[in-house]
């Protein structure tokens, strides 16, 4: 996928000079800016009890799995859960970044769904790639309606059985540990990941 957009840090850094004085603290925030975040992969997925990983491997929804998802939609609830792995690449000339938490909101095909907080403390060493596993759980009916055909189309796109990929977008705001305590990233990171046949 194309390079991910970064937040505009100009005014945010100036604000931090007032809110968190000290060259060391400002440098720690600036160093976090140099880390490239992306969505690495989707794994450990289940939709209405159907193994999403297997659907993604076969790139099709079988009759039995389709019937199970349809029956779940007709009951008014299609639970979807998966692990979204966020990759963090720290340049070799950048210091260690101490990420202590990250607020996030998930969008699917432009629709805002669930939000949460990743709160596993991670040190992202220079010249390394660190994966941040984020557990996602949502009800597709809540956000996309209970039309069984539409739900099957959406799951098909996720599995690669549709005409287009499902676009996952994560709006995230990390918090970094500094000498003055935790400070939130000055801006929101927006990263996208296409899931489905066109993404392969």
Short mmCIF file of C-alpha atoms in Angstrom, two decimals:
data_model
loop_
_atom_site.label_atom_id
_atom_site.label_comp_id
_atom_site.label_asym_id
_atom_site.label_seq_id
_atom_site.Cartn_x
_atom_site.Cartn_y
_atom_site.Cartn_z
CA UNK A 1 0.00 0.00 0.00
CA UNK A 2 1.06 3.64 -0.49
CA UNK A 3 2.96 5.49 2.27
CA UNK A 4 0.71 6.36 5.16
CA UNK A 5 -0.13 10.02 5.88
CA UNK A 6 1.42 11.68 8.93
CA UNK A 7 -0.03 14.31 11.22
CA UNK A 8 0.97 17.97 10.88
CA UNK A 9 3.36 18.51 13.78
CA UNK A 10 4.33 22.18 13.36
CA UNK A 11 1.81 23.84 15.67
CA UNK A 12 1.59 20.78 17.92
CA UNK A 13 5.30 20.88 18.73
CA UNK A 14 5.08 24.62 19.43
CA UNK A 15 2.24 23.91 21.83
CA UNK A 16 4.32 21.30 23.61
CA UNK A 17 7.01 23.88 24.20
CA UNK A 18 4.50 25.60 26.46
CA UNK A 19 2.78 22.54 27.91
CA UNK A 20 5.89 20.45 28.45
CA UNK A 21 9.01 22.62 28.53
CA UNK A 22 12.41 21.03 28.19
CA UNK A 23 14.46 20.19 25.12
CA UNK A 24 14.71 16.51 26.07
CA UNK A 25 10.95 16.06 26.25
CA UNK A 26 10.36 17.84 22.95
CA UNK A 27 13.04 15.70 21.31
CA UNK A 28 11.37 12.52 22.61
CA UNK A 29 8.08 13.58 21.02
CA UNK A 30 9.86 14.51 17.79
CA UNK A 31 11.58 11.12 17.75
CA UNK A 32 8.21 9.35 17.89
CA UNK A 33 7.23 11.25 14.76
CA UNK A 34 9.98 9.44 12.85
CA UNK A 35 8.46 6.01 13.54
CA UNK A 36 6.46 4.60 10.62
CA UNK A 37 3.20 2.94 11.66
CA UNK A 38 1.24 0.65 9.35
CA UNK A 39 -1.34 -2.13 9.53
CA UNK A 40 0.60 -5.37 9.10
CA UNK A 41 -2.07 -8.05 8.91
CA UNK A 42 -5.37 -9.43 10.19
CA UNK A 43 -5.29 -12.75 12.03
CA UNK A 44 -7.20 -14.96 14.50
CA UNK A 45 -10.52 -13.92 12.97
CA UNK A 46 -14.00 -15.36 13.52
CA UNK A 47 -17.31 -14.08 12.16
CA UNK A 48 -20.52 -15.57 13.58
CA UNK A 49 -18.39 -18.52 14.71
CA UNK A 50 -16.95 -19.10 11.23
CA UNK A 51 -13.16 -19.17 10.98
CA UNK A 52 -12.30 -15.98 9.06
CA UNK A 53 -8.68 -17.05 8.61
CA UNK A 54 -9.81 -20.14 6.70
CA UNK A 55 -12.17 -18.05 4.58
CA UNK A 56 -9.29 -15.72 3.73
CA UNK A 57 -7.07 -18.67 2.78
CA UNK A 58 -9.68 -20.26 0.51
CA UNK A 59 -10.93 -16.82 -0.68
CA UNK A 60 -14.51 -18.04 -0.75
CA UNK A 61 -17.54 -18.49 1.48
CA UNK A 62 -18.89 -22.01 1.32
CA UNK A 63 -22.58 -22.88 1.45
CA UNK A 64 -22.51 -24.04 5.08
CA UNK A 65 -20.53 -21.00 6.26
CA UNK A 66 -22.77 -18.66 4.28
CA UNK A 67 -25.87 -20.22 5.84
CA UNK A 68 -24.40 -19.82 9.32
CA UNK A 69 -23.58 -16.14 8.78
CA UNK A 70 -27.02 -15.54 7.21
CA UNK A 71 -28.79 -17.19 10.15
CA UNK A 72 -26.80 -15.02 12.54
CA UNK A 73 -27.78 -11.87 10.61
CA UNK A 74 -31.44 -12.86 10.74
CA UNK A 75 -31.13 -13.19 14.52
CA UNK A 76 -29.87 -9.60 14.60
CA UNK A 77 -26.25 -10.13 15.61
CA UNK A 78 -23.14 -11.01 13.59
CA UNK A 79 -20.14 -10.91 15.94
CA UNK A 80 -16.77 -10.32 14.30
CA UNK A 81 -13.50 -10.58 16.18
CA UNK A 82 -9.93 -10.58 14.98
CA UNK A 83 -6.44 -9.41 15.87
CA UNK A 84 -5.14 -6.41 13.97
CA UNK A 85 -1.35 -6.24 14.00
CA UNK A 86 0.00 -2.69 13.84
CA UNK A 87 3.60 -2.47 12.68
CA UNK A 88 5.96 0.17 14.09
CA UNK A 89 9.27 0.69 12.23
CA UNK A 90 11.87 2.72 14.09
CA UNK A 91 14.69 4.11 11.88
CA UNK A 92 18.20 2.96 12.81
CA UNK A 93 19.31 6.52 13.57
CA UNK A 94 16.37 7.15 15.91
CA UNK A 95 16.55 6.57 19.70
CA UNK A 96 14.49 3.97 21.54
CA UNK A 97 10.81 4.97 21.68
CA UNK A 98 8.86 4.04 24.80
CA UNK A 99 5.23 3.55 23.79
CA UNK A 100 3.01 3.10 26.84
CA UNK A 101 -0.46 3.13 25.26
CA UNK A 102 -2.36 3.98 22.10
CA UNK A 103 -5.96 5.14 21.70
CA UNK A 104 -7.54 3.84 18.50
CA UNK A 105 -10.73 3.89 16.45
CA UNK A 106 -11.43 1.38 13.67
CA UNK A 107 -13.14 2.31 10.40
CA UNK A 108 -14.40 -0.31 7.94
CA UNK A 109 -15.04 0.95 4.41
CA UNK A 110 -15.27 4.47 5.83
CA UNK A 111 -17.75 3.53 8.58
CA UNK A 112 -16.63 4.31 12.11
CA UNK A 113 -17.01 1.25 14.32
CA UNK A 114 -15.37 0.46 17.66
CA UNK A 115 -12.74 2.27 19.73
CA UNK A 116 -10.33 1.14 22.40
CA UNK A 117 -6.94 1.54 24.03
CA UNK A 118 -3.85 -0.57 23.45
CA UNK A 119 -2.05 -0.41 26.80
CA UNK A 120 0.80 -2.89 26.53
CA UNK A 121 4.04 -0.98 27.22
CA UNK A 122 6.52 -1.45 24.36
CA UNK A 123 10.04 -0.25 23.72
CA UNK A 124 10.59 0.17 19.98
CA UNK A 125 14.33 -0.20 19.44
CA UNK A 126 16.22 1.60 16.65
CA UNK A 127 16.39 -0.28 13.36
CA UNK A 128 13.66 -2.74 14.35
CA UNK A 129 10.04 -3.48 13.51
CA UNK A 130 7.67 -4.06 16.43
CA UNK A 131 4.20 -5.55 16.06
CA UNK A 132 1.41 -4.30 18.30
CA UNK A 133 -1.47 -6.83 18.44
CA UNK A 134 -4.83 -5.12 18.91
CA UNK A 135 -7.86 -7.27 19.68
CA UNK A 136 -10.96 -6.12 17.78
CA UNK A 137 -14.54 -7.17 18.58
CA UNK A 138 -17.67 -5.72 16.98
CA UNK A 139 -21.17 -6.61 15.84
CA UNK A 140 -21.51 -6.14 12.07
CA UNK A 141 -25.29 -5.69 12.38
CA UNK A 142 -24.83 -2.72 14.69
CA UNK A 143 -22.79 -0.81 12.11
CA UNK A 144 -23.96 -2.23 8.76
CA UNK A 145 -27.56 -3.32 9.32
CA UNK A 146 -29.12 -6.78 9.44
CA UNK A 147 -29.60 -7.33 5.70
CA UNK A 148 -28.16 -10.82 5.29
CA UNK A 149 -27.10 -10.18 1.69
CA UNK A 150 -25.15 -7.06 2.62
CA UNK A 151 -23.45 -8.85 5.51
CA UNK A 152 -22.48 -11.77 3.26
CA UNK A 153 -21.05 -9.30 0.73
CA UNK A 154 -19.03 -7.58 3.44
CA UNK A 155 -17.66 -10.87 4.79
CA UNK A 156 -16.97 -11.98 1.22
CA UNK A 157 -14.92 -8.85 0.63
CA UNK A 158 -12.98 -9.56 3.83
CA UNK A 159 -12.34 -13.12 2.68
CA UNK A 160 -11.33 -12.11 -0.85
CA UNK A 161 -14.50 -13.62 -2.34
CA UNK A 162 -15.92 -10.23 -3.35
CA UNK A 163 -15.37 -7.72 -6.11
CA UNK A 164 -13.35 -5.34 -3.93
CA UNK A 165 -11.31 -5.44 -0.73
CA UNK A 166 -12.59 -4.19 2.60
CA UNK A 167 -10.64 -1.10 3.63
CA UNK A 168 -9.68 -1.08 7.30
CA UNK A 169 -8.50 2.26 8.65
CA UNK A 170 -7.13 2.87 12.10
CA UNK A 171 -7.11 6.35 13.61
CA UNK A 172 -4.57 6.12 16.41
CA UNK A 173 -2.99 8.41 18.98
CA UNK A 174 -0.02 6.92 20.87
CA UNK A 175 1.22 8.06 24.27
CA UNK A 176 4.98 8.17 24.83
CA UNK A 177 6.90 8.06 28.10
CA UNK A 178 9.06 11.15 28.64
CA UNK A 179 11.16 12.59 31.44
CA UNK A 180 8.12 14.64 32.51
CA UNK A 181 5.74 11.68 32.42
CA UNK A 182 3.34 10.36 29.74
CA UNK A 183 2.59 12.70 26.83
CA UNK A 184 0.11 12.00 24.03
CA UNK A 185 1.23 12.08 20.42
CA UNK A 186 0.53 15.57 18.99
CA UNK A 187 -1.95 14.53 16.32
CA UNK A 188 -3.67 11.43 14.98
CA UNK A 189 -2.02 8.72 12.90
CA UNK A 190 -4.28 7.52 10.07
CA UNK A 191 -3.29 4.24 8.45
CA UNK A 192 -5.20 2.03 6.01
CA UNK A 193 -5.05 -1.63 5.10
CA UNK A 194 -7.02 -3.31 2.27
CA UNK A 195 -8.24 -6.80 3.25
CA UNK A 196 -9.34 -9.05 0.42
CA UNK A 197 -8.38 -10.28 -3.03
CA UNK A 198 -7.23 -6.92 -4.40
CA UNK A 199 -4.85 -6.53 -1.47
CA UNK A 200 -2.88 -9.67 -2.38
#
